[in-house]
Amino acid sequence: MPQARQTSIDPREVERFSALAAEWWNPNGKFRPLHRFNPVRLAYIRDHVAAHFGRDPRGTKPFDGLRILDIGCGGGLLCEPMARLGAEIVGADASETNIEVARLHAAESGVNIDYRATLAETLADEGEKFDVILNMEVVEHVADVDYFIEKCGEMLKPGGLMFVATINRTTKAWGLAIIGAEYVLRWLPRGTHQYEKLVRPAELEKALEQAGLSIKEKTGVVYNPLADRWQRSKDMDVNYMVLAEKP
């Protein structure tokens, strides 16, 4: 009997996000939190990539010549800005439905993006290589974090950067990101996050280091209700981002 191939995918998570695919580009719909979150993570990515590769972050096409992977790209909320910054961007997602939504929106927007309904391990096994990998709000939905990060690390070129954004596994995160965001404020559909699948910074850093990457920086991201926007913070108790480099 053939041995089952290891996979990082949780089929239940794919099914959940596929059912929401049509909502991806509605700024006031079920993915409103991601639309609100986008400016802070885009600025973080733009500034660090530009500094690392010696580019002008305010230039017209600062990512020109860089090959970027957005793994777990969903409807393409990060892919399209990356394309406009000049990157050669591959958007990968396990959901065929999400990819179709992303392709349609990219065509309507007139941006060129290589969208693929595929897995991180498949891309890695095919020998794909990237200067930058965006791993944003994905690790809390995969079946095996260590394996997923390992396969992503295989695809990063020496000197390349990986950005990871996720939610900490703390009581505070349970109260704010799950009970508050899903049940009280209804920012997200109920069941979007499972507490036991949230990832602590130490766990993520260990996985990145085991994949051969070194941690360059980490930052918290908090919501400012007075300004109605997300901003970087020293508080990593709930949302946080980690930047790692492949030597």
CSV table of C-alpha atoms in Angstrom, one decimal:
chain,number,residue,atom,x,y,z
A,1,MET,CA,0.0,0.0,0.0
A,2,PRO,CA,1.6,3.4,-1.0
A,3,GLN,CA,2.5,5.7,1.8
A,4,ALA,CA,0.4,8.9,2.0
A,5,ARG,CA,2.2,12.0,1.0
A,6,GLN,CA,2.8,14.5,3.8
A,7,THR,CA,0.9,17.7,3.4
A,8,SER,CA,0.6,21.0,5.2
A,9,ILE,CA,-3.0,21.5,4.1
A,10,ASP,CA,-6.0,21.3,6.4
A,11,PRO,CA,-9.0,20.5,4.1
A,12,ARG,CA,-11.5,22.0,6.5
A,13,GLU,CA,-9.7,25.4,6.3
A,14,VAL,CA,-9.7,25.3,2.5
A,15,GLU,CA,-13.4,24.5,2.4
A,16,ARG,CA,-14.1,27.4,4.8
A,17,PHE,CA,-12.3,30.0,2.8
A,18,SER,CA,-13.6,28.7,-0.5
A,19,ALA,CA,-17.1,29.3,0.7
A,20,LEU,CA,-16.2,33.0,1.4
A,21,ALA,CA,-14.3,33.6,-1.9
A,22,ALA,CA,-16.8,36.0,-3.4
A,23,GLU,CA,-16.3,38.3,-0.4
A,24,TRP,CA,-12.6,38.8,-0.9
A,25,TRP,CA,-12.7,42.2,-2.6
A,26,ASN,CA,-15.6,43.7,-0.7
A,27,PRO,CA,-14.0,46.2,1.7
A,28,ASN,CA,-17.1,46.2,3.9
A,29,GLY,CA,-17.7,42.5,3.7
A,30,LYS,CA,-16.5,39.5,5.6
A,31,PHE,CA,-12.9,40.3,4.9
A,32,ARG,CA,-13.1,43.9,6.0
A,33,PRO,CA,-10.5,43.3,8.7
A,34,LEU,CA,-7.9,42.2,6.1
A,35,HIS,CA,-8.7,45.3,4.0
A,36,ARG,CA,-8.2,47.5,7.1
A,37,PHE,CA,-5.0,45.5,8.0
A,38,ASN,CA,-3.5,45.8,4.5
A,39,PRO,CA,-2.0,49.3,4.8
A,40,VAL,CA,0.2,48.5,7.8
A,41,ARG,CA,1.4,45.2,6.4
A,42,LEU,CA,2.0,46.7,2.9
A,43,ALA,CA,4.1,49.5,4.4
A,44,TYR,CA,6.1,47.0,6.5
A,45,ILE,CA,6.8,44.8,3.5
A,46,ARG,CA,7.6,47.7,1.2
A,47,ASP,CA,10.0,49.4,3.6
A,48,HIS,CA,11.9,46.2,4.6
A,49,VAL,CA,12.2,44.8,1.0
A,50,ALA,CA,13.4,48.2,-0.3
A,51,ALA,CA,16.0,48.5,2.5
A,52,HIS,CA,17.2,44.9,2.1
A,53,PHE,CA,17.6,45.0,-1.7
A,54,GLY,CA,18.8,48.7,-1.9
A,55,ARG,CA,15.6,50.1,-3.5
A,56,ASP,CA,13.9,53.4,-3.1
A,57,PRO,CA,10.6,52.6,-1.4
A,58,ARG,CA,9.0,55.8,-2.8
A,59,GLY,CA,10.1,54.9,-6.4
A,60,THR,CA,7.6,54.0,-9.1
A,61,LYS,CA,8.6,50.3,-9.3
A,62,PRO,CA,10.8,49.6,-6.3
A,63,PHE,CA,10.3,45.8,-6.6
A,64,ASP,CA,11.3,45.6,-10.2
A,65,GLY,CA,13.3,42.4,-10.9
A,66,LEU,CA,12.3,40.7,-7.6
A,67,ARG,CA,10.4,37.4,-7.7
A,68,ILE,CA,7.8,37.2,-4.9
A,69,LEU,CA,5.6,34.4,-3.7
A,70,ASP,CA,2.4,35.2,-1.8
A,71,ILE,CA,1.5,31.8,-0.3
A,72,GLY,CA,-2.1,31.4,0.8
A,73,CYS,CA,-2.9,34.4,-1.2
A,74,GLY,CA,-6.7,34.1,-1.0
A,75,GLY,CA,-8.3,36.6,-3.3
A,76,GLY,CA,-5.1,38.5,-4.1
A,77,LEU,CA,-5.3,41.4,-1.6
A,78,LEU,CA,-1.5,41.5,-1.4
A,79,CYS,CA,-0.6,40.2,-4.8
A,80,GLU,CA,-2.0,43.2,-6.7
A,81,PRO,CA,-0.1,45.8,-4.7
A,82,MET,CA,3.1,43.7,-5.1
A,83,ALA,CA,2.5,43.6,-8.9
A,84,ARG,CA,2.0,47.4,-9.0
A,85,LEU,CA,5.3,47.8,-7.1
A,86,GLY,CA,7.0,46.0,-10.0
A,87,ALA,CA,7.4,42.5,-8.6
A,88,GLU,CA,7.1,39.3,-10.6
A,89,ILE,CA,4.5,37.9,-8.3
A,90,VAL,CA,3.2,34.3,-7.9
A,91,GLY,CA,0.0,34.0,-5.9
A,92,ALA,CA,-0.6,30.4,-4.6
A,93,ASP,CA,-3.6,29.1,-2.7
A,94,ALA,CA,-5.0,25.6,-2.0
A,95,SER,CA,-8.5,26.8,-2.9
A,96,GLU,CA,-9.3,26.7,-6.6
A,97,THR,CA,-12.3,29.0,-5.9
A,98,ASN,CA,-10.1,31.7,-4.3
A,99,ILE,CA,-7.7,31.5,-7.3
A,100,GLU,CA,-10.5,32.0,-9.8
A,101,VAL,CA,-11.7,35.0,-7.8
A,102,ALA,CA,-8.1,36.4,-7.7
A,103,ARG,CA,-7.6,35.8,-11.5
A,104,LEU,CA,-10.9,37.6,-12.4
A,105,HIS,CA,-10.1,40.6,-10.2
A,106,ALA,CA,-6.5,40.9,-11.6
A,107,ALA,CA,-7.9,40.8,-15.1
A,108,GLU,CA,-10.4,43.6,-14.2
A,109,SER,CA,-7.6,45.6,-12.6
A,110,GLY,CA,-5.2,45.1,-15.5
A,111,VAL,CA,-2.4,43.6,-13.4
A,112,ASN,CA,-0.2,40.6,-14.4
A,113,ILE,CA,-0.1,38.0,-11.7
A,114,ASP,CA,0.8,34.3,-11.9
A,115,TYR,CA,-2.0,32.7,-9.9
A,116,ARG,CA,-1.8,29.0,-9.1
A,117,ALA,CA,-4.1,26.6,-7.2
A,118,THR,CA,-1.4,24.7,-5.5
A,119,LEU,CA,0.4,23.9,-2.3
A,120,ALA,CA,3.7,25.2,-0.8
A,121,GLU,CA,5.2,21.7,-0.9
A,122,THR,CA,4.3,21.2,-4.5
A,123,LEU,CA,6.0,24.5,-5.5
A,124,ALA,CA,9.0,23.6,-3.4
A,125,ASP,CA,9.2,20.1,-5.0
A,126,GLU,CA,9.0,21.7,-8.4
A,127,GLY,CA,12.2,23.7,-7.6
A,128,GLU,CA,10.6,27.2,-7.5
A,129,LYS,CA,12.8,29.9,-6.0
A,130,PHE,CA,11.9,33.4,-4.8
A,131,ASP,CA,13.6,36.6,-3.5
A,132,VAL,CA,10.7,37.2,-1.1
A,133,ILE,CA,8.0,35.0,0.4
A,134,LEU,CA,4.9,36.5,2.0
A,135,ASN,CA,3.4,34.2,4.5
A,136,MET,CA,0.6,36.4,5.9
A,137,GLU,CA,-2.2,35.1,8.1
A,138,VAL,CA,-1.6,31.5,6.9
A,139,VAL,CA,0.3,29.5,9.5
A,140,GLU,CA,-2.7,29.5,11.9
A,141,HIS,CA,-4.7,27.6,9.2
A,142,VAL,CA,-2.2,24.9,8.1
A,143,ALA,CA,-2.1,21.3,9.4
A,144,ASP,CA,1.6,21.2,10.2
A,145,VAL,CA,3.4,24.5,10.9
A,146,ASP,CA,6.9,23.1,11.0
A,147,TYR,CA,6.5,21.3,7.7
A,148,PHE,CA,4.9,24.2,6.0
A,149,ILE,CA,7.6,26.6,7.1
A,150,GLU,CA,10.3,24.1,6.0
A,151,LYS,CA,8.9,23.8,2.5
A,152,CYS,CA,8.6,27.6,2.2
A,153,GLY,CA,12.2,28.0,3.4
A,154,GLU,CA,13.3,25.6,0.6
A,155,MET,CA,11.9,28.1,-1.9
A,156,LEU,CA,13.7,31.1,-0.6
A,157,LYS,CA,16.9,32.2,-2.4
A,158,PRO,CA,20.0,32.9,-0.3
A,159,GLY,CA,19.7,36.4,0.9
A,160,GLY,CA,16.0,36.3,0.5
A,161,LEU,CA,13.3,37.5,3.0
A,162,MET,CA,10.3,35.8,4.4
A,163,PHE,CA,7.5,37.7,6.1
A,164,VAL,CA,5.2,35.9,8.5
A,165,ALA,CA,2.1,37.4,10.1
A,166,THR,CA,-0.1,35.5,12.4
A,167,ILE,CA,-1.9,35.5,15.8
A,168,ASN,CA,-0.4,34.6,19.1
A,169,ARG,CA,-1.8,31.8,21.2
A,170,THR,CA,-2.7,33.8,24.4
A,171,THR,CA,-5.7,34.4,26.5
A,172,LYS,CA,-5.7,38.0,25.3
A,173,ALA,CA,-5.8,36.8,21.7
A,174,TRP,CA,-8.6,34.4,22.5
A,175,GLY,CA,-10.6,37.2,23.9
A,176,LEU,CA,-9.9,39.8,21.2
A,177,ALA,CA,-9.2,37.9,18.0
A,178,ILE,CA,-11.8,35.1,18.5
A,179,ILE,CA,-14.5,36.1,21.0
A,180,GLY,CA,-14.3,39.8,20.2
A,181,ALA,CA,-13.7,39.8,16.5
A,182,GLU,CA,-15.8,36.8,15.6
A,183,TYR,CA,-18.7,36.7,18.1
A,184,VAL,CA,-19.1,40.2,19.5
A,185,LEU,CA,-18.0,42.7,16.7
A,186,ARG,CA,-18.6,40.1,13.9
A,187,TRP,CA,-15.5,41.4,12.0
A,188,LEU,CA,-14.9,37.8,10.9
A,189,PRO,CA,-17.2,34.7,10.4
A,190,ARG,CA,-17.4,32.5,13.4
A,191,GLY,CA,-14.9,29.7,13.3
A,192,THR,CA,-12.3,31.6,11.2
A,193,HIS,CA,-9.7,30.9,13.9
A,194,GLN,CA,-9.3,27.9,16.3
A,195,TYR,CA,-7.5,28.8,19.5
A,196,GLU,CA,-5.4,25.6,19.5
A,197,LYS,CA,-4.0,26.3,16.0
A,198,LEU,CA,-2.8,29.8,16.9
A,199,VAL,CA,1.0,30.0,16.9
A,200,ARG,CA,3.2,31.5,19.6
A,201,PRO,CA,6.2,33.6,18.5
A,202,ALA,CA,8.7,31.2,20.1
A,203,GLU,CA,7.1,28.3,18.1
A,204,LEU,CA,7.2,30.3,14.9
A,205,GLU,CA,10.8,31.4,15.4
A,206,LYS,CA,11.9,27.8,16.1
A,207,ALA,CA,10.2,26.6,12.9
A,208,LEU,CA,11.9,29.4,10.9
A,209,GLU,CA,15.3,28.6,12.4
A,210,GLN,CA,14.9,24.9,11.8
A,211,ALA,CA,14.2,25.8,8.1
A,212,GLY,CA,17.6,27.5,7.9
A,213,LEU,CA,16.4,31.1,8.4
A,214,SER,CA,17.6,33.8,10.8
A,215,ILE,CA,15.2,36.2,12.6
A,216,LYS,CA,15.8,39.8,11.6
A,217,GLU,CA,12.9,41.5,13.3
A,218,LYS,CA,9.5,41.0,15.0
A,219,THR,CA,6.7,43.4,15.7
A,220,GLY,CA,3.3,43.5,17.1
A,221,VAL,CA,0.3,44.9,15.3
A,222,VAL,CA,-2.6,46.5,17.2
A,223,TYR,CA,-5.9,48.1,16.3
A,224,ASN,CA,-6.3,51.8,17.3
A,225,PRO,CA,-10.1,52.3,17.7
A,226,LEU,CA,-9.8,56.1,17.9
A,227,ALA,CA,-8.0,56.3,14.6
A,228,ASP,CA,-9.8,53.3,13.2
A,229,ARG,CA,-6.6,51.8,11.9
A,230,TRP,CA,-4.0,49.1,12.6
A,231,GLN,CA,-0.5,50.1,13.6
A,232,ARG,CA,2.8,48.5,14.6
A,233,SER,CA,3.4,48.1,18.3
A,234,LYS,CA,5.7,46.4,20.8
A,235,ASP,CA,2.6,44.4,22.0
A,236,MET,CA,2.8,41.0,20.3
A,237,ASP,CA,0.1,39.4,22.5
A,238,VAL,CA,-2.4,39.2,19.7
A,239,ASN,CA,-1.4,40.0,16.1
A,240,TYR,CA,2.3,40.0,15.2
A,241,MET,CA,4.7,39.8,12.3
A,242,VAL,CA,8.1,38.2,12.0
A,243,LEU,CA,10.8,39.0,9.4
A,244,ALA,CA,13.3,36.3,8.6
A,245,GLU,CA,16.3,36.0,6.2
A,246,LYS,CA,17.9,33.1,4.5
A,247,PRO,CA,21.7,33.4,4.9
